[in-house]
């Protein structure tokens, strides 16, 4: 006849051993139900003990509401707790964890295991429950070994399942693909990915910001754009393993490339800035002598637009600005200030009455769905009105080096 103590001991060990199939069938909940998860969390516990985090395991760490009766774990040494936990999760996972420990730790824990005659299924449940409470109440210490925790899960399960369990337990996503690209300048991003094939680009594209996506797509050749759109339209499931490989490879290339900032010089902007300091007559003579229209008609048009853009109002006196704004409705002004810089908004709103300012801002609040082309159209109309006043010598535009009141 078999010793009943041995039977209980064996049952306790078997409860901790689960196949990947059974793990996959179980729904993820707040209980640490699978041995892989328990083993990885225990390694964090062991490391905390080794690093002298004695306060982590103090009695004050536990909630009396959760466990009303004093559990036997709290009455025993830390090594005894670990020894009983090893028995609870089963031989296979215990062996995997022991392989990560120092010889001195293995010897000490083994001695404790030999002292234990048996543990009941009820004891096992209480051990896991108390350990779960410890981890939840001491998350700030648990994060010390987050990397190891994820790696243990990753070795025992598929990557997708490991990430799912890890995120459920810690509330942290262990892997954010291409997160290092978030603050990369568009030019550098393109230099990094331009030689990738369509399928790889599709994977990377999914993780870019909205602005980055626009820029990258604009850089494709016409035939590449067609292929890309066709591939993008096809339903597909991303293989997380493949995503991780591509992300790691690209990150290595990014680190080798270094954070070399690419600075694009805007010649037309520089020229406009120079002209803004010149006398109006000198400005006209300079543009005539350069004859930019003959050299580059598009650039000539661009420069002339920039000479007279919305920023021109910053070189108009407040009194003139007030008179100009009287010719536009509250709704017109609301559209004009929409999506403009604080400097432009302040210049306009400062030159209307308080009551009118409130009315304009109220009108603006109703413009959430207004199209950008409508904003541009109204802004252009406003700037053209100012331009016509200057051509008729009814308005003075001051140079940047001139003071005005």
mmCIF file of C-alpha atoms in Angstrom:
data_model
loop_
_atom_site.group_PDB
_atom_site.id
_atom_site.type_symbol
_atom_site.label_atom_id
_atom_site.label_comp_id
_atom_site.label_asym_id
_atom_site.label_seq_id
_atom_site.Cartn_x
_atom_site.Cartn_y
_atom_site.Cartn_z
ATOM 1 C CA UNK A 1 0.000 0.000 0.000
ATOM 2 C CA UNK A 2 1.315 3.417 -0.969
ATOM 3 C CA UNK A 3 2.136 5.891 1.777
ATOM 4 C CA UNK A 4 -0.628 8.566 1.650
ATOM 5 C CA UNK A 5 1.973 11.246 2.371
ATOM 6 C CA UNK A 6 3.880 10.254 -0.774
ATOM 7 C CA UNK A 7 0.683 10.394 -2.809
ATOM 8 C CA UNK A 8 -0.079 13.918 -1.616
ATOM 9 C CA UNK A 9 3.516 14.942 -2.288
ATOM 10 C CA UNK A 10 3.375 13.537 -5.815
ATOM 11 C CA UNK A 11 0.008 15.188 -6.499
ATOM 12 C CA UNK A 12 1.366 18.552 -5.416
ATOM 13 C CA UNK A 13 4.276 18.227 -7.819
ATOM 14 C CA UNK A 14 2.071 17.086 -10.691
ATOM 15 C CA UNK A 15 -0.242 20.056 -10.236
ATOM 16 C CA UNK A 16 2.651 22.306 -11.198
ATOM 17 C CA UNK A 17 3.442 20.531 -14.487
ATOM 18 C CA UNK A 18 1.408 21.596 -17.507
ATOM 19 C CA UNK A 19 1.785 21.059 -21.212
ATOM 20 C CA UNK A 20 1.830 23.900 -23.694
ATOM 21 C CA UNK A 21 -1.441 22.563 -25.069
ATOM 22 C CA UNK A 22 -3.211 22.962 -21.741
ATOM 23 C CA UNK A 23 -1.741 26.423 -21.269
ATOM 24 C CA UNK A 24 -3.048 27.523 -24.646
ATOM 25 C CA UNK A 25 -6.556 26.293 -23.824
ATOM 26 C CA UNK A 26 -6.790 28.206 -20.563
ATOM 27 C CA UNK A 27 -7.976 31.796 -20.642
ATOM 28 C CA UNK A 28 -5.649 34.390 -19.208
ATOM 29 C CA UNK A 29 -6.856 35.669 -15.853
ATOM 30 C CA UNK A 30 -5.328 37.254 -12.785
ATOM 31 C CA UNK A 31 -4.186 33.900 -11.367
ATOM 32 C CA UNK A 32 -0.682 32.693 -12.216
ATOM 33 C CA UNK A 33 -2.012 29.387 -13.532
ATOM 34 C CA UNK A 34 0.865 27.937 -15.547
ATOM 35 C CA UNK A 35 4.178 26.686 -14.274
ATOM 36 C CA UNK A 36 6.175 28.674 -16.822
ATOM 37 C CA UNK A 37 4.845 31.922 -15.426
ATOM 38 C CA UNK A 38 5.367 30.808 -11.837
ATOM 39 C CA UNK A 39 8.929 29.766 -12.510
ATOM 40 C CA UNK A 40 9.864 33.039 -14.157
ATOM 41 C CA UNK A 41 8.346 35.078 -11.350
ATOM 42 C CA UNK A 42 10.156 33.001 -8.752
ATOM 43 C CA UNK A 43 13.498 33.832 -10.362
ATOM 44 C CA UNK A 44 12.690 37.488 -9.736
ATOM 45 C CA UNK A 45 12.002 36.590 -6.111
ATOM 46 C CA UNK A 46 15.322 34.751 -5.775
ATOM 47 C CA UNK A 47 17.216 37.691 -7.241
ATOM 48 C CA UNK A 48 15.549 40.083 -4.839
ATOM 49 C CA UNK A 49 16.621 37.934 -1.898
ATOM 50 C CA UNK A 50 20.197 37.797 -3.207
ATOM 51 C CA UNK A 51 20.250 41.575 -3.574
ATOM 52 C CA UNK A 52 19.222 42.060 0.035
ATOM 53 C CA UNK A 53 15.730 43.384 -0.534
ATOM 54 C CA UNK A 54 14.603 42.152 2.875
ATOM 55 C CA UNK A 55 11.817 44.677 3.142
ATOM 56 C CA UNK A 56 10.196 43.180 0.059
ATOM 57 C CA UNK A 57 9.283 40.063 1.963
ATOM 58 C CA UNK A 58 8.284 41.695 5.234
ATOM 59 C CA UNK A 59 4.953 40.912 6.795
ATOM 60 C CA UNK A 60 3.763 44.458 6.083
ATOM 61 C CA UNK A 61 3.897 43.711 2.355
ATOM 62 C CA UNK A 62 0.874 41.446 2.539
ATOM 63 C CA UNK A 63 -2.780 42.400 2.748
ATOM 64 C CA UNK A 64 -4.656 40.889 5.689
ATOM 65 C CA UNK A 65 -7.852 41.219 3.707
ATOM 66 C CA UNK A 66 -6.622 38.851 1.038
ATOM 67 C CA UNK A 67 -5.341 36.122 3.373
ATOM 68 C CA UNK A 68 -7.207 36.201 6.664
ATOM 69 C CA UNK A 69 -5.351 33.330 8.315
ATOM 70 C CA UNK A 70 -1.582 33.634 8.773
ATOM 71 C CA UNK A 71 -0.047 31.463 6.052
ATOM 72 C CA UNK A 72 2.752 29.038 6.895
ATOM 73 C CA UNK A 73 5.027 30.722 4.325
ATOM 74 C CA UNK A 74 5.347 33.852 6.434
ATOM 75 C CA UNK A 75 6.483 31.877 9.466
ATOM 76 C CA UNK A 76 9.392 30.265 7.680
ATOM 77 C CA UNK A 77 12.718 31.293 6.201
ATOM 78 C CA UNK A 78 12.993 32.635 2.684
ATOM 79 C CA UNK A 79 14.775 29.486 1.523
ATOM 80 C CA UNK A 80 11.982 27.364 2.946
ATOM 81 C CA UNK A 81 9.450 29.432 1.013
ATOM 82 C CA UNK A 82 11.369 28.888 -2.201
ATOM 83 C CA UNK A 83 11.806 25.173 -1.543
ATOM 84 C CA UNK A 84 8.059 24.702 -1.093
ATOM 85 C CA UNK A 85 7.368 26.805 -4.136
ATOM 86 C CA UNK A 86 9.680 24.577 -6.201
ATOM 87 C CA UNK A 87 7.627 21.580 -5.116
ATOM 88 C CA UNK A 88 4.428 23.390 -6.071
ATOM 89 C CA UNK A 89 5.486 24.165 -9.644
ATOM 90 C CA UNK A 90 6.901 20.718 -10.394
ATOM 91 C CA UNK A 91 10.262 19.102 -11.040
ATOM 92 C CA UNK A 92 10.756 20.179 -14.658
ATOM 93 C CA UNK A 93 10.340 23.900 -14.069
ATOM 94 C CA UNK A 94 12.200 23.775 -10.769
ATOM 95 C CA UNK A 95 15.179 22.252 -12.573
ATOM 96 C CA UNK A 96 15.096 25.020 -15.196
ATOM 97 C CA UNK A 97 15.168 27.697 -12.511
ATOM 98 C CA UNK A 98 17.915 25.983 -10.529
ATOM 99 C CA UNK A 99 20.091 26.008 -13.637
ATOM 100 C CA UNK A 100 20.076 29.815 -13.399
ATOM 101 C CA UNK A 101 21.155 29.944 -9.738
ATOM 102 C CA UNK A 102 24.588 29.895 -8.131
ATOM 103 C CA UNK A 103 25.888 26.611 -6.725
ATOM 104 C CA UNK A 104 25.620 27.915 -3.171
ATOM 105 C CA UNK A 105 21.942 28.764 -3.706
ATOM 106 C CA UNK A 106 21.227 25.363 -5.259
ATOM 107 C CA UNK A 107 22.837 23.535 -2.318
ATOM 108 C CA UNK A 108 20.940 25.617 0.237
ATOM 109 C CA UNK A 109 17.578 25.163 -1.513
ATOM 110 C CA UNK A 110 18.167 21.427 -2.027
ATOM 111 C CA UNK A 111 18.782 21.007 1.701
ATOM 112 C CA UNK A 112 15.487 22.720 2.431
ATOM 113 C CA UNK A 113 13.632 20.501 -0.054
ATOM 114 C CA UNK A 114 14.939 17.337 1.665
ATOM 115 C CA UNK A 115 13.451 18.558 4.952
ATOM 116 C CA UNK A 116 9.939 18.758 3.508
ATOM 117 C CA UNK A 117 7.957 15.530 3.849
ATOM 118 C CA UNK A 118 4.983 16.559 1.730
ATOM 119 C CA UNK A 119 2.707 19.457 0.797
ATOM 120 C CA UNK A 120 -1.014 19.173 0.140
ATOM 121 C CA UNK A 121 -2.852 20.610 -2.849
ATOM 122 C CA UNK A 122 -4.325 23.147 -0.431
ATOM 123 C CA UNK A 123 -0.831 24.189 0.665
ATOM 124 C CA UNK A 124 0.204 24.530 -2.975
ATOM 125 C CA UNK A 125 -2.731 26.802 -3.716
ATOM 126 C CA UNK A 126 -1.929 28.980 -0.713
ATOM 127 C CA UNK A 127 1.748 29.253 -1.695
ATOM 128 C CA UNK A 128 0.850 30.432 -5.185
ATOM 129 C CA UNK A 129 -1.796 32.815 -3.832
ATOM 130 C CA UNK A 130 0.630 34.378 -1.374
ATOM 131 C CA UNK A 131 3.358 34.652 -3.983
ATOM 132 C CA UNK A 132 0.913 36.332 -6.354
ATOM 133 C CA UNK A 133 0.066 38.878 -3.650
ATOM 134 C CA UNK A 134 3.752 39.516 -3.037
ATOM 135 C CA UNK A 135 4.407 40.224 -6.708
ATOM 136 C CA UNK A 136 1.378 42.484 -7.045
ATOM 137 C CA UNK A 137 2.231 44.491 -3.923
ATOM 138 C CA UNK A 138 5.917 44.793 -4.833
ATOM 139 C CA UNK A 139 5.815 45.566 -8.552
ATOM 140 C CA UNK A 140 8.460 48.232 -8.160
ATOM 141 C CA UNK A 141 10.930 45.558 -7.044
ATOM 142 C CA UNK A 142 9.659 42.968 -9.476
ATOM 143 C CA UNK A 143 10.658 45.208 -12.367
ATOM 144 C CA UNK A 144 14.311 44.633 -11.462
ATOM 145 C CA UNK A 145 14.194 41.330 -13.289
ATOM 146 C CA UNK A 146 11.583 41.995 -15.960
ATOM 147 C CA UNK A 147 13.974 41.049 -18.761
ATOM 148 C CA UNK A 148 14.662 37.631 -17.268
ATOM 149 C CA UNK A 149 10.951 37.108 -16.621
ATOM 150 C CA UNK A 150 10.135 37.637 -20.269
ATOM 151 C CA UNK A 151 13.051 35.495 -21.462
ATOM 152 C CA UNK A 152 11.936 32.511 -19.352
ATOM 153 C CA UNK A 153 8.417 32.757 -20.745
ATOM 154 C CA UNK A 154 9.829 33.181 -24.234
ATOM 155 C CA UNK A 155 11.858 29.957 -23.961
ATOM 156 C CA UNK A 156 8.928 27.948 -22.630
ATOM 157 C CA UNK A 157 6.169 29.248 -24.915
ATOM 158 C CA UNK A 158 5.700 30.746 -28.351
ATOM 159 C CA UNK A 159 6.689 34.407 -28.628
ATOM 160 C CA UNK A 160 3.073 35.494 -29.070
ATOM 161 C CA UNK A 161 1.909 33.557 -25.997
ATOM 162 C CA UNK A 162 4.900 34.739 -23.934
ATOM 163 C CA UNK A 163 4.152 38.371 -24.751
ATOM 164 C CA UNK A 164 0.459 37.874 -23.993
ATOM 165 C CA UNK A 165 1.113 36.365 -20.553
ATOM 166 C CA UNK A 166 3.847 38.841 -19.680
ATOM 167 C CA UNK A 167 1.666 41.842 -20.545
ATOM 168 C CA UNK A 168 -1.245 40.372 -18.576
ATOM 169 C CA UNK A 169 0.899 39.915 -15.459
ATOM 170 C CA UNK A 170 2.991 43.108 -15.510
ATOM 171 C CA UNK A 171 0.840 45.482 -17.540
ATOM 172 C CA UNK A 172 3.913 46.194 -19.683
ATOM 173 C CA UNK A 173 4.402 45.394 -23.361
ATOM 174 C CA UNK A 174 7.834 43.695 -23.463
ATOM 175 C CA UNK A 175 8.409 44.514 -27.088
ATOM 176 C CA UNK A 176 7.512 47.649 -29.010
ATOM 177 C CA UNK A 177 8.664 47.118 -32.601
ATOM 178 C CA UNK A 178 10.561 49.977 -34.231
ATOM 179 C CA UNK A 179 10.022 52.265 -31.207
ATOM 180 C CA UNK A 180 13.453 53.800 -31.878
ATOM 181 C CA UNK A 181 12.131 55.271 -35.151
ATOM 182 C CA UNK A 182 9.586 57.525 -33.423
ATOM 183 C CA UNK A 183 11.890 60.550 -33.232
ATOM 184 C CA UNK A 184 14.021 59.941 -36.324
ATOM 185 C CA UNK A 185 13.990 62.715 -38.913
ATOM 186 C CA UNK A 186 12.249 61.849 -42.170
ATOM 187 C CA UNK A 187 15.416 62.078 -44.273
ATOM 188 C CA UNK A 188 17.309 59.757 -41.938
ATOM 189 C CA UNK A 189 14.390 57.325 -41.804
ATOM 190 C CA UNK A 190 14.304 57.118 -45.586
ATOM 191 C CA UNK A 191 18.070 56.575 -45.755
ATOM 192 C CA UNK A 192 17.597 53.719 -43.302
ATOM 193 C CA UNK A 193 14.816 51.823 -45.098
ATOM 194 C CA UNK A 194 15.005 52.820 -48.781
ATOM 195 C CA UNK A 195 16.814 49.636 -49.876
ATOM 196 C CA UNK A 196 14.359 47.240 -48.198
ATOM 197 C CA UNK A 197 12.043 45.087 -50.324
ATOM 198 C CA UNK A 198 8.291 45.690 -50.545
ATOM 199 C CA UNK A 199 7.315 43.054 -47.967
ATOM 200 C CA UNK A 200 9.774 44.380 -45.396
ATOM 201 C CA UNK A 201 8.670 47.955 -46.063
ATOM 202 C CA UNK A 202 5.060 46.924 -45.463
ATOM 203 C CA UNK A 203 5.968 45.584 -42.018
ATOM 204 C CA UNK A 204 7.942 48.708 -41.084
ATOM 205 C CA UNK A 205 5.219 50.970 -42.505
ATOM 206 C CA UNK A 206 2.681 49.637 -39.986
ATOM 207 C CA UNK A 207 4.733 51.012 -37.087
ATOM 208 C CA UNK A 208 5.500 54.498 -38.423
ATOM 209 C CA UNK A 209 3.796 57.714 -37.356
ATOM 210 C CA UNK A 210 1.241 59.331 -39.642
ATOM 211 C CA UNK A 211 3.725 61.958 -40.822
ATOM 212 C CA UNK A 212 6.446 59.365 -41.395
ATOM 213 C CA UNK A 213 4.062 57.268 -43.490
ATOM 214 C CA UNK A 214 3.247 60.257 -45.676
ATOM 215 C CA UNK A 215 6.900 61.067 -46.199
ATOM 216 C CA UNK A 216 7.995 57.493 -46.924
ATOM 217 C CA UNK A 217 5.179 56.970 -49.425
ATOM 218 C CA UNK A 218 6.033 60.247 -51.174
ATOM 219 C CA UNK A 219 9.597 59.001 -51.670
ATOM 220 C CA UNK A 220 8.569 55.837 -53.536
ATOM 221 C CA UNK A 221 8.994 55.665 -57.300
ATOM 222 C CA UNK A 222 5.735 55.567 -59.271
ATOM 223 C CA UNK A 223 5.898 51.820 -60.003
ATOM 224 C CA UNK A 224 6.814 51.062 -56.375
ATOM 225 C CA UNK A 225 3.807 53.067 -55.195
ATOM 226 C CA UNK A 226 1.486 50.903 -57.304
ATOM 227 C CA UNK A 227 2.978 47.655 -55.987
ATOM 228 C CA UNK A 228 2.952 48.978 -52.442
ATOM 229 C CA UNK A 229 -0.731 49.953 -52.566
ATOM 230 C CA UNK A 230 -1.687 46.548 -53.991
ATOM 231 C CA UNK A 231 0.214 44.731 -51.242
ATOM 232 C CA UNK A 232 -1.147 47.074 -48.582
ATOM 233 C CA UNK A 233 -4.714 46.301 -49.646
ATOM 234 C CA UNK A 234 -4.248 42.563 -49.123
ATOM 235 C CA UNK A 235 -5.407 41.234 -45.716
ATOM 236 C CA UNK A 236 -2.498 39.717 -43.811
ATOM 237 C CA UNK A 237 -1.440 38.664 -40.338
ATOM 238 C CA UNK A 238 1.949 39.849 -39.169
ATOM 239 C CA UNK A 239 4.270 37.183 -37.816
ATOM 240 C CA UNK A 240 5.523 38.616 -34.525
ATOM 241 C CA UNK A 241 8.768 36.633 -34.758
ATOM 242 C CA UNK A 242 9.488 38.123 -38.171
ATOM 243 C CA UNK A 243 8.607 41.625 -36.927
ATOM 244 C CA UNK A 244 11.052 41.224 -34.046
ATOM 245 C CA UNK A 245 13.853 40.041 -36.352
ATOM 246 C CA UNK A 246 13.369 42.952 -38.766
ATOM 247 C CA UNK A 247 13.123 45.460 -35.913
ATOM 248 C CA UNK A 248 16.345 44.190 -34.326
ATOM 249 C CA UNK A 249 18.209 44.187 -37.653
ATOM 250 C CA UNK A 250 17.081 47.709 -38.478
ATOM 251 C CA UNK A 251 17.975 48.898 -34.983
ATOM 252 C CA UNK A 252 21.525 47.583 -35.399
ATOM 253 C CA UNK A 253 21.839 49.438 -38.687
ATOM 254 C CA UNK A 254 20.399 52.565 -37.084
ATOM 255 C CA UNK A 255 22.944 52.432 -34.255
ATOM 256 C CA UNK A 256 25.784 52.006 -36.754
ATOM 257 C CA UNK A 257 24.503 54.872 -38.833
ATOM 258 C CA UNK A 258 24.359 57.073 -35.737
ATOM 259 C CA UNK A 259 22.022 59.913 -35.073
ATOM 260 C CA UNK A 260 23.388 62.090 -37.851
ATOM 261 C CA UNK A 261 20.888 64.865 -38.277
ATOM 262 C CA UNK A 262 20.231 65.901 -41.816
ATOM 263 C CA UNK A 263 19.655 69.608 -42.203
ATOM 264 C CA UNK A 264 18.030 70.733 -45.405
ATOM 265 C CA UNK A 265 18.782 74.351 -46.316
ATOM 266 C CA UNK A 266 15.821 76.237 -47.725
ATOM 267 C CA UNK A 267 17.413 78.797 -50.036
ATOM 268 C CA UNK A 268 14.168 80.615 -50.816
ATOM 269 C CA UNK A 269 13.400 81.032 -47.107
ATOM 270 C CA UNK A 270 16.861 82.506 -46.494
ATOM 271 C CA UNK A 271 16.419 84.936 -49.394
ATOM 272 C CA UNK A 272 12.996 86.047 -48.106
ATOM 273 C CA UNK A 273 14.499 86.643 -44.672
ATOM 274 C CA UNK A 274 17.237 88.824 -46.219
ATOM 275 C CA UNK A 275 14.678 90.818 -48.204
ATOM 276 C CA UNK A 276 12.610 91.466 -45.082
ATOM 277 C CA UNK A 277 15.446 93.637 -43.744
ATOM 278 C CA UNK A 278 15.845 95.607 -46.975
ATOM 279 C CA UNK A 279 14.134 98.767 -48.101
ATOM 280 C CA UNK A 280 11.105 98.091 -50.300
ATOM 281 C CA UNK A 281 12.746 99.737 -53.320
ATOM 282 C CA UNK A 282 15.993 97.801 -52.790
ATOM 283 C CA UNK A 283 13.989 94.608 -52.481
ATOM 284 C CA UNK A 284 12.300 95.262 -55.810
ATOM 285 C CA UNK A 285 15.612 96.104 -57.530
ATOM 286 C CA UNK A 286 17.292 92.976 -56.179
ATOM 287 C CA UNK A 287 14.558 90.661 -57.418
ATOM 288 C CA UNK A 288 14.632 92.367 -60.821
ATOM 289 C CA UNK A 289 18.414 92.067 -61.140
ATOM 290 C CA UNK A 290 18.384 88.396 -60.174
ATOM 291 C CA UNK A 291 15.548 87.722 -62.647
ATOM 292 C CA UNK A 292 14.629 84.542 -60.799
ATOM 293 C CA UNK A 293 11.592 84.091 -63.012
ATOM 294 C CA UNK A 294 13.829 83.408 -66.016
ATOM 295 C CA UNK A 295 16.047 81.030 -64.035
ATOM 296 C CA UNK A 296 13.330 79.131 -62.177
ATOM 297 C CA UNK A 297 9.667 80.200 -62.589
ATOM 298 C CA UNK A 298 8.471 77.911 -59.780
ATOM 299 C CA UNK A 299 11.098 79.205 -57.372
ATOM 300 C CA UNK A 300 10.291 82.796 -58.339
ATOM 301 C CA UNK A 301 6.615 82.217 -57.540
ATOM 302 C CA UNK A 302 7.539 80.523 -54.267
ATOM 303 C CA UNK A 303 9.743 83.444 -53.171
ATOM 304 C CA UNK A 304 7.109 86.059 -54.018
ATOM 305 C CA UNK A 305 4.505 84.085 -52.050
ATOM 306 C CA UNK A 306 6.795 83.908 -49.039
ATOM 307 C CA UNK A 307 7.539 87.630 -49.192
ATOM 308 C CA UNK A 308 3.829 88.221 -48.741
ATOM 309 C CA UNK A 309 2.550 85.457 -46.465
ATOM 310 C CA UNK A 310 0.586 85.607 -43.207
ATOM 311 C CA UNK A 311 3.742 86.524 -41.266
ATOM 312 C CA UNK A 312 3.616 89.946 -42.915
ATOM 313 C CA UNK A 313 1.091 91.056 -40.264
ATOM 314 C CA UNK A 314 3.873 90.978 -37.652
ATOM 315 C CA UNK A 315 5.360 94.006 -39.446
ATOM 316 C CA UNK A 316 2.145 96.024 -39.387
ATOM 317 C CA UNK A 317 1.279 98.514 -36.627
ATOM 318 C CA UNK A 318 -1.494 97.599 -34.207
ATOM 319 C CA UNK A 319 -3.580 100.551 -35.343
ATOM 320 C CA UNK A 320 -3.382 99.464 -39.006
ATOM 321 C CA UNK A 321 -4.060 95.871 -38.003
ATOM 322 C CA UNK A 322 -7.183 96.936 -36.126
ATOM 323 C CA UNK A 323 -8.510 98.786 -39.185
ATOM 324 C CA UNK A 324 -7.795 95.834 -41.495
ATOM 325 C CA UNK A 325 -9.648 93.387 -39.246
ATOM 326 C CA UNK A 326 -12.747 95.587 -39.314
ATOM 327 C CA UNK A 327 -13.131 94.605 -42.995
ATOM 328 C CA UNK A 328 -13.492 90.905 -42.126
ATOM 329 C CA UNK A 329 -16.279 89.062 -40.325
ATOM 330 C CA UNK A 330 -15.809 87.141 -37.077
ATOM 331 C CA UNK A 331 -16.156 83.890 -38.996
ATOM 332 C CA UNK A 332 -13.521 84.993 -41.534
ATOM 333 C CA UNK A 333 -11.054 85.797 -38.756
ATOM 334 C CA UNK A 334 -11.822 82.511 -36.991
ATOM 335 C CA UNK A 335 -10.824 80.671 -40.178
ATOM 336 C CA UNK A 336 -7.707 82.834 -40.617
ATOM 337 C CA UNK A 337 -6.336 82.108 -37.118
ATOM 338 C CA UNK A 338 -7.151 78.390 -37.362
ATOM 339 C CA UNK A 339 -3.964 76.279 -37.110
ATOM 340 C CA UNK A 340 -1.741 79.366 -37.007
ATOM 341 C CA UNK A 341 1.185 79.984 -34.673
ATOM 342 C CA UNK A 342 0.598 81.622 -31.293
ATOM 343 C CA UNK A 343 2.444 84.705 -32.523
ATOM 344 C CA UNK A 344 0.028 85.190 -35.436
ATOM 345 C CA UNK A 345 -3.036 84.454 -33.299
ATOM 346 C CA UNK A 346 -1.925 86.897 -30.607
ATOM 347 C CA UNK A 347 -1.282 89.648 -33.159
ATOM 348 C CA UNK A 348 -4.812 89.340 -34.553
ATOM 349 C CA UNK A 349 -6.735 88.774 -31.312
ATOM 350 C CA UNK A 350 -4.904 91.629 -29.591
ATOM 351 C CA UNK A 351 -6.285 94.045 -32.176
ATOM 352 C CA UNK A 352 -9.980 93.319 -31.693
ATOM 353 C CA UNK A 353 -12.244 94.180 -28.783
ATOM 354 C CA UNK A 354 -12.683 91.711 -25.924
ATOM 355 C CA UNK A 355 -16.271 91.008 -26.929
ATOM 356 C CA UNK A 356 -15.261 90.386 -30.527
ATOM 357 C CA UNK A 357 -12.362 88.192 -29.430
ATOM 358 C CA UNK A 358 -14.769 85.957 -27.494
ATOM 359 C CA UNK A 359 -17.034 85.779 -30.526
ATOM 360 C CA UNK A 360 -14.124 84.852 -32.836
ATOM 361 C CA UNK A 361 -12.895 82.112 -30.506
ATOM 362 C CA UNK A 362 -16.417 80.736 -30.257
ATOM 363 C CA UNK A 363 -16.648 80.669 -34.053
ATOM 364 C CA UNK A 364 -13.290 78.878 -34.199
ATOM 365 C CA UNK A 365 -14.529 76.168 -31.833
ATOM 366 C CA UNK A 366 -17.123 75.207 -34.471
ATOM 367 C CA UNK A 367 -14.486 74.814 -37.197
ATOM 368 C CA UNK A 368 -13.169 71.395 -36.155
ATOM 369 C CA UNK A 369 -14.061 69.758 -39.466
ATOM 370 C CA UNK A 370 -13.054 72.610 -41.767
ATOM 371 C CA UNK A 371 -10.877 71.579 -44.709
ATOM 372 C CA UNK A 372 -7.282 72.780 -44.922
ATOM 373 C CA UNK A 373 -7.843 74.107 -48.434
ATOM 374 C CA UNK A 374 -10.631 76.365 -47.093
ATOM 375 C CA UNK A 375 -8.284 77.696 -44.409
ATOM 376 C CA UNK A 376 -5.615 78.340 -47.034
ATOM 377 C CA UNK A 377 -8.132 80.078 -49.316
ATOM 378 C CA UNK A 378 -9.292 82.482 -46.588
ATOM 379 C CA UNK A 379 -5.719 83.142 -45.425
ATOM 380 C CA UNK A 380 -4.660 83.929 -49.002
ATOM 381 C CA UNK A 381 -7.611 86.286 -49.407
ATOM 382 C CA UNK A 382 -6.617 88.069 -46.181
ATOM 383 C CA UNK A 383 -2.975 88.410 -47.264
ATOM 384 C CA UNK A 384 -3.983 89.594 -50.749
ATOM 385 C CA UNK A 385 -6.115 92.325 -49.192
ATOM 386 C CA UNK A 386 -3.086 93.538 -47.222
ATOM 387 C CA UNK A 387 -0.912 93.334 -50.338
ATOM 388 C CA UNK A 388 -3.347 95.486 -52.330
ATOM 389 C CA UNK A 389 -3.301 98.120 -49.602
ATOM 390 C CA UNK A 390 0.494 98.324 -49.838
ATOM 391 C CA UNK A 391 0.393 98.579 -53.645
ATOM 392 C CA UNK A 392 -1.991 101.519 -53.295
ATOM 393 C CA UNK A 393 0.335 103.068 -50.683
ATOM 394 C CA UNK A 394 -2.440 102.908 -48.091
ATOM 395 C CA UNK A 395 -0.449 100.667 -45.773
ATOM 396 C CA UNK A 396 3.178 100.607 -44.649
ATOM 397 C CA UNK A 397 4.972 97.302 -44.089
ATOM 398 C CA UNK A 398 7.882 97.882 -41.762
ATOM 399 C CA UNK A 399 11.239 96.207 -42.227
ATOM 400 C CA UNK A 400 12.504 93.830 -39.524
ATOM 401 C CA UNK A 401 15.224 96.277 -38.498
ATOM 402 C CA UNK A 402 12.720 99.131 -38.083
ATOM 403 C CA UNK A 403 10.780 99.899 -34.930
ATOM 404 C CA UNK A 404 7.106 100.686 -35.082
ATOM 405 C CA UNK A 405 4.311 101.357 -32.608
#
